[in-house]
Structure formats: C-alpha cells, structure tokens
Tab-separated table of C-alpha atoms in Angstrom:
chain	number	residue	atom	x	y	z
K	1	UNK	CA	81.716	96.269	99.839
K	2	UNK	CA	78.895	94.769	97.577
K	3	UNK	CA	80.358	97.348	94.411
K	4	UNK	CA	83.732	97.943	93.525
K	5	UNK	CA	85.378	101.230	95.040
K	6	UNK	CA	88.134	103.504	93.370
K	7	UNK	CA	91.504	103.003	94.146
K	8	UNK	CA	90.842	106.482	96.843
K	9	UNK	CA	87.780	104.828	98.378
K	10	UNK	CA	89.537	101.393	99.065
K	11	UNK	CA	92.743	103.265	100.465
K	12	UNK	CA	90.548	105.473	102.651
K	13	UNK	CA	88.446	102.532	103.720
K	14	UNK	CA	91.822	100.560	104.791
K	15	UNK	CA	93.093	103.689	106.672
K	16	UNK	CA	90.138	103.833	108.468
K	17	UNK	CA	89.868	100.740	109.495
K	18	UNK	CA	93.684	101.218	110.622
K	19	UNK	CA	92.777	104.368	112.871
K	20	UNK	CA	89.649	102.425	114.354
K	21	UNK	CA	92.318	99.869	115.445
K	22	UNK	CA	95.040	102.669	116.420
K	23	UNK	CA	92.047	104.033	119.218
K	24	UNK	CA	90.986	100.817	120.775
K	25	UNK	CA	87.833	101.107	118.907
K	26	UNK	CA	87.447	98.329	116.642
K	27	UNK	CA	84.092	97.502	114.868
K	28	UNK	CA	84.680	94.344	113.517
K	29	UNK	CA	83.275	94.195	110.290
K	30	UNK	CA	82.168	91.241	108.533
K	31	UNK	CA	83.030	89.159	110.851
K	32	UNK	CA	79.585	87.626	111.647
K	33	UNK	CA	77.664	84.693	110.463
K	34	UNK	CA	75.922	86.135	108.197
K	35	UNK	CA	79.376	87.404	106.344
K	36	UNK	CA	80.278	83.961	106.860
K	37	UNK	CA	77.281	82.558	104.358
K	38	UNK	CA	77.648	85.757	102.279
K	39	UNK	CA	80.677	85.277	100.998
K	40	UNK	CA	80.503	81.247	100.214
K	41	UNK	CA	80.116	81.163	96.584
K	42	UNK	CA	82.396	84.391	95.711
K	43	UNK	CA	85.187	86.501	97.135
K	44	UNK	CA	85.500	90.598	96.320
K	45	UNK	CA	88.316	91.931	98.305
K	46	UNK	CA	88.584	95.425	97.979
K	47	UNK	CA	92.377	95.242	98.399
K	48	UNK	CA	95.041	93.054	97.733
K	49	UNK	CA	97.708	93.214	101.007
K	50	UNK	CA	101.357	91.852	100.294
K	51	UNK	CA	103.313	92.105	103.593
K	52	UNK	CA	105.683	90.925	105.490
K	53	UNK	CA	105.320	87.128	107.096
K	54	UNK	CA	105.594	88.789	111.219
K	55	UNK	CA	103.271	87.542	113.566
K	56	UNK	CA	102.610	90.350	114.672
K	57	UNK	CA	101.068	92.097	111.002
K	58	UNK	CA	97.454	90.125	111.289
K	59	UNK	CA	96.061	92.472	108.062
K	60	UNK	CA	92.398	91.828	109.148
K	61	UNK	CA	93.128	93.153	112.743
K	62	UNK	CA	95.424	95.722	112.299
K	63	UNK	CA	93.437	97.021	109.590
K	64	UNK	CA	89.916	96.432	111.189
K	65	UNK	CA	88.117	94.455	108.615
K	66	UNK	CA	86.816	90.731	108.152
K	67	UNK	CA	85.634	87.762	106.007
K	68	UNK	CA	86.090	88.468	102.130
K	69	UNK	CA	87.684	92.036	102.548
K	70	UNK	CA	91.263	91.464	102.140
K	71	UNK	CA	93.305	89.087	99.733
K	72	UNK	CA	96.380	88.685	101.633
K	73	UNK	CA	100.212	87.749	100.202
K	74	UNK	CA	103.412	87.509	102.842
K	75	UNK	CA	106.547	86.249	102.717
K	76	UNK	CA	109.327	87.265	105.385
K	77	UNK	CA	110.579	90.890	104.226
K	78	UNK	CA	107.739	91.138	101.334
K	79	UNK	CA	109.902	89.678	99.112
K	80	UNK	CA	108.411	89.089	95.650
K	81	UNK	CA	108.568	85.857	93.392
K	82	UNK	CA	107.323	84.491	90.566
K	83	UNK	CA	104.169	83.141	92.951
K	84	UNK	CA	103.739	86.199	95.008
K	85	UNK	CA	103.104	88.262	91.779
K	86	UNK	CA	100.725	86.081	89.608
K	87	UNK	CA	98.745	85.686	93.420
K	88	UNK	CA	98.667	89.506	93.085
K	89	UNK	CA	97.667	89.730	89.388
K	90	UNK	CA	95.128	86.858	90.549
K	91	UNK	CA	93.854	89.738	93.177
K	92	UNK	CA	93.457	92.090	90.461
K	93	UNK	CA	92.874	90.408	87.357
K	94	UNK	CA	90.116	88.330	88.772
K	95	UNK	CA	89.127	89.236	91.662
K	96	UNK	CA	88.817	93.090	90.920
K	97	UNK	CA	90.877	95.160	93.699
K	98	UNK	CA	91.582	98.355	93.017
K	99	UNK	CA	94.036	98.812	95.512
K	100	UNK	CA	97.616	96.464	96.329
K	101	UNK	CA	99.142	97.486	99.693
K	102	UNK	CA	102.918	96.486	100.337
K	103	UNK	CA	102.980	96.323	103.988
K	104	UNK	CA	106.594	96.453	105.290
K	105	UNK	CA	107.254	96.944	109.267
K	106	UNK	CA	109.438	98.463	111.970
K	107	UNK	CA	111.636	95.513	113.875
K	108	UNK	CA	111.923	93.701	110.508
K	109	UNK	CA	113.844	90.416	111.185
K	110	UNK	CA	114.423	90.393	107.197
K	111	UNK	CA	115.841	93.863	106.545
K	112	UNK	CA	117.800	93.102	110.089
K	113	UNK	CA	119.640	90.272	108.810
K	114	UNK	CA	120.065	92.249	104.973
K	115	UNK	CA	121.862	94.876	106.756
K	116	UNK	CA	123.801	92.301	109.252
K	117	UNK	CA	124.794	90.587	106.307
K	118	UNK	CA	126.176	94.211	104.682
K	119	UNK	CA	127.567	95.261	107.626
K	120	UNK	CA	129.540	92.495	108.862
K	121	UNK	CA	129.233	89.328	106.211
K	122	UNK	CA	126.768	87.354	108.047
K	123	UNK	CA	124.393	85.305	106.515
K	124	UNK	CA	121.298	83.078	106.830
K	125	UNK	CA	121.971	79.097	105.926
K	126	UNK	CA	119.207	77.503	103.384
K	127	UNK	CA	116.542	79.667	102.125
K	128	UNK	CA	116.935	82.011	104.446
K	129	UNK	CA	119.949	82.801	102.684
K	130	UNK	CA	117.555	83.291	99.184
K	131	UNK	CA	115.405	86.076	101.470
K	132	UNK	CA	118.592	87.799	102.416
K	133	UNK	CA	120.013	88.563	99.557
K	134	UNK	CA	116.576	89.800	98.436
K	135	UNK	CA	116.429	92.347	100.754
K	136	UNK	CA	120.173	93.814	100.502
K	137	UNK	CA	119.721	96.116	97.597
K	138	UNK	CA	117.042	98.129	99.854
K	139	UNK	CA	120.081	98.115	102.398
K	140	UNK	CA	122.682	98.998	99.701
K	141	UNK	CA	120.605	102.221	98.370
K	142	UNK	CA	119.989	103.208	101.843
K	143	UNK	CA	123.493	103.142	102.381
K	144	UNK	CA	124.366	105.015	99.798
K	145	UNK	CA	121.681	108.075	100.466
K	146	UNK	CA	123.282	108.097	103.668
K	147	UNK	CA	120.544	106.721	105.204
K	148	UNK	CA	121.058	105.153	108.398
K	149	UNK	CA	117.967	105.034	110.260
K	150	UNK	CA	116.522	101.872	110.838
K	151	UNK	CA	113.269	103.393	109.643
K	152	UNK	CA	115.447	104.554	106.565
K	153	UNK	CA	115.954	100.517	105.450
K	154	UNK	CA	112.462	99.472	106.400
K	155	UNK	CA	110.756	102.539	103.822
K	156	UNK	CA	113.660	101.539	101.149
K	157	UNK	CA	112.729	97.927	101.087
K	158	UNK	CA	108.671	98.868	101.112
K	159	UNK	CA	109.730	101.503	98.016
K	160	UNK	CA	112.027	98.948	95.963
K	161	UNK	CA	109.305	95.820	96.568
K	162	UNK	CA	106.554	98.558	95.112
K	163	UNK	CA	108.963	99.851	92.116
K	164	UNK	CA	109.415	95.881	91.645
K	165	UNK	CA	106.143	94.848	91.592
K	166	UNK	CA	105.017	97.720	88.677
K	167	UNK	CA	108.691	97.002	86.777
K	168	UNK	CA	107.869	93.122	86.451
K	169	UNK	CA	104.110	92.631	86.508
K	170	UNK	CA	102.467	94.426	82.850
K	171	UNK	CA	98.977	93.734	84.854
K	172	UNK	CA	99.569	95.891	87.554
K	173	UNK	CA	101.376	98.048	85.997
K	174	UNK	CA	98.652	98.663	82.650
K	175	UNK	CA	96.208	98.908	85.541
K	176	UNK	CA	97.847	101.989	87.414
K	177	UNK	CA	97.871	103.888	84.116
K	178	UNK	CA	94.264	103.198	83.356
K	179	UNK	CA	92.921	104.510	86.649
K	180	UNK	CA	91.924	101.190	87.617
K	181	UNK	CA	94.811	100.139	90.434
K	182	UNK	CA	96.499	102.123	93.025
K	183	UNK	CA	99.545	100.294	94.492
K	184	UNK	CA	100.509	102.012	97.805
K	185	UNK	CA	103.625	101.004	100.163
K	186	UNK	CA	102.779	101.318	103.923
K	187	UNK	CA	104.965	101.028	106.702
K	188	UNK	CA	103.453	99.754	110.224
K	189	UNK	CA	104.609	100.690	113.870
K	190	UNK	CA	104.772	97.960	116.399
K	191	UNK	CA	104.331	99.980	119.256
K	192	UNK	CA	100.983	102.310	118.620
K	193	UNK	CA	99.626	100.400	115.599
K	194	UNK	CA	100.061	103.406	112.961
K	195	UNK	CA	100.541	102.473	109.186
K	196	UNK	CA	102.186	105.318	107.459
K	197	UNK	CA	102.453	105.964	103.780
K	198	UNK	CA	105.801	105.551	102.098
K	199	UNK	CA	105.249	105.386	98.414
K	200	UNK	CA	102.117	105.520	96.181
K	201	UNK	CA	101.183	104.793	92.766
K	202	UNK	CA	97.661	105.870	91.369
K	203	UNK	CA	96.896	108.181	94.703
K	204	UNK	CA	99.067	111.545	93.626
K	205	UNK	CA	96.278	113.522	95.949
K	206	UNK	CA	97.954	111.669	99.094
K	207	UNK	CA	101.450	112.988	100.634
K	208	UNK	CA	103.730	110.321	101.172
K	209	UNK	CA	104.569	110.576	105.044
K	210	UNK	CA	100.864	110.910	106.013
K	211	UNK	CA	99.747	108.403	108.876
K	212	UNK	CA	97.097	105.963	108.958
C-alpha cells in the first residue's frame, strides 16, 4: 500500500487476504523482486500483528500478504512486556499502521499450561514459568463466567492482552480515540484457516464473532 489506509481499509485488506488463504487461492502479494528492491530504503506496514509464537501462525501466509506489509510481534501466548509494547508503539508511532492485530489461536500450548496450572498446580520450570502466570488471569475470568470451553480461554486471553495493551500503552491508546488506530483481537482456527473477530477497538461498524 504506497498511502496509508484507515483503520477499516487495513482490517478489510487483512481479512481478505485471510479468506484468499481460507479457499486455496492465494495471490501472493509482494512477494516478488521487484517488492524486494521496493521496499529497501523504507518499511510501511499497514498493520502491526502481535501473536502468538506457534509455528503454525506464519502472519504473511495465513494472512496472504508479503515483503513490507506486516510488522510482526510474538511471544508464546501473546504475552505483552515492556519490549513487545514499545515494538508496537514503534509500529505505530513511526512506522504509521493504523491497525494492531492480537492474534491468539485454538490448541494454544500457553493458555493449555495457564489452565493446567489452575486446574491441578502444575507449572512450567524457568521462564516458562514467567509466561504461565501471564496467561492465568485469562483462565481465572473464564472460570469465573463459567466459561469452560477451550475456545472460551483462548478469546479471554486475546480480550485481556487487547484491554492490556490500550490500559498500559498512552500511544495506542491516544491513537484509538483520535481515529487514527484500530486495535482488533483475532482468534485463528488450525484446522480450516479462519481468523475470527473477538474484540475490537476503533472498528464499532464490525460485530465481534464475524469470520475472516
């Protein structure tokens, strides 16, 4: 995108790409030489994507896009420090998205081991252990909606890393209210490829549920 799009634009342009993917119909774009030489001298992603770490959430692909199109965050369960938001403010400050994207996932090993660790005291050794206990208040407030669903923990987790990210972060945050940012959460499917809306912030046109 040579301009910069509205927060709608850059959401529907994502989506698309996503349903291209979804069909077996990929175009591929910017993924060429020339894109290659294009963008040298300057990125202008028209989205900033914060997932989760999984091998098997490659943004570009899933999302059909290429070279320069997509800043891209992860860490194991989208959990967000100190780094992981000023890379996001870096997105938007300087780079000029108009759209974040939490990206959390069905089969998350994360949220499996937050609830393991609720359930029945288990819990990770090292770091891991850091990750864990970043996760478990998604699993707590499931739990206590009477949520049960394994679905239910994945969409808590993408809503509480999107609530966090607008609580602790003034840029983003300043940015939503001026029409400038929309900060979506997104939750993908493993087995057809879908990524459905959870949560959104700056796109009140678009029903929460809807599917990519």
């Amino acid at each position: 995108m040579a301009h910069t799009p509205t927060p709608r634009a850059a959401f529907d342009t994502l989506l698309d790409g996503n349903q291209r993917f979804v069909a077996g119909s990929p175009e591929h774009p910017n993924q060429d030489a020339a894109r290659r030489a294009e963008v040298v001298l300057a990125q202008k992603p028209f989205a900033v994507l914060f997932g989760c770490s999984d091998s098997r959430l490659a943004a570009e692909i899933i999302f059909d896009r290429g070279l320069g199109d997509l800043f891209v965050v992860r860490t194991a369960g989208h959990v967000a420090g100190p780094e992981v938001l000023g890379s996001i403010e870096y997105g938007i400050s300087v780079l000029g998205a108009p759209l974040v994207v939490v990206l959390g996932h069905e089969g998350c090993g994360a949220v499996a081991a937050a609830r393991s660790s609720v359930e029945d005291g288990t819990s990770g050794s090292g770091y891991v252990r850091d990750v864990i206990e970043r996760v478990t208040p998604s699993v707590l407030a499931a739990r206590a909606a009477g949520r049960t669903e394994d679905a239910d923990f994945i969409a808590e987790q993408v809503r509480h890393t999107v609530d966090l990210l607008l609580e602790r972060s003034r840029v983003l945050a300043e940015a939503v209210e001026a029409g400038r940012l929309a900060v979506v959460g997104l939750s993908y499917r493993l087995a057809d490829g879908t990524a459905r809306l959870i949560t959104a912030r700056g796109l009140d046109e678009v029903p929460a549920g809807s599917a990519g």
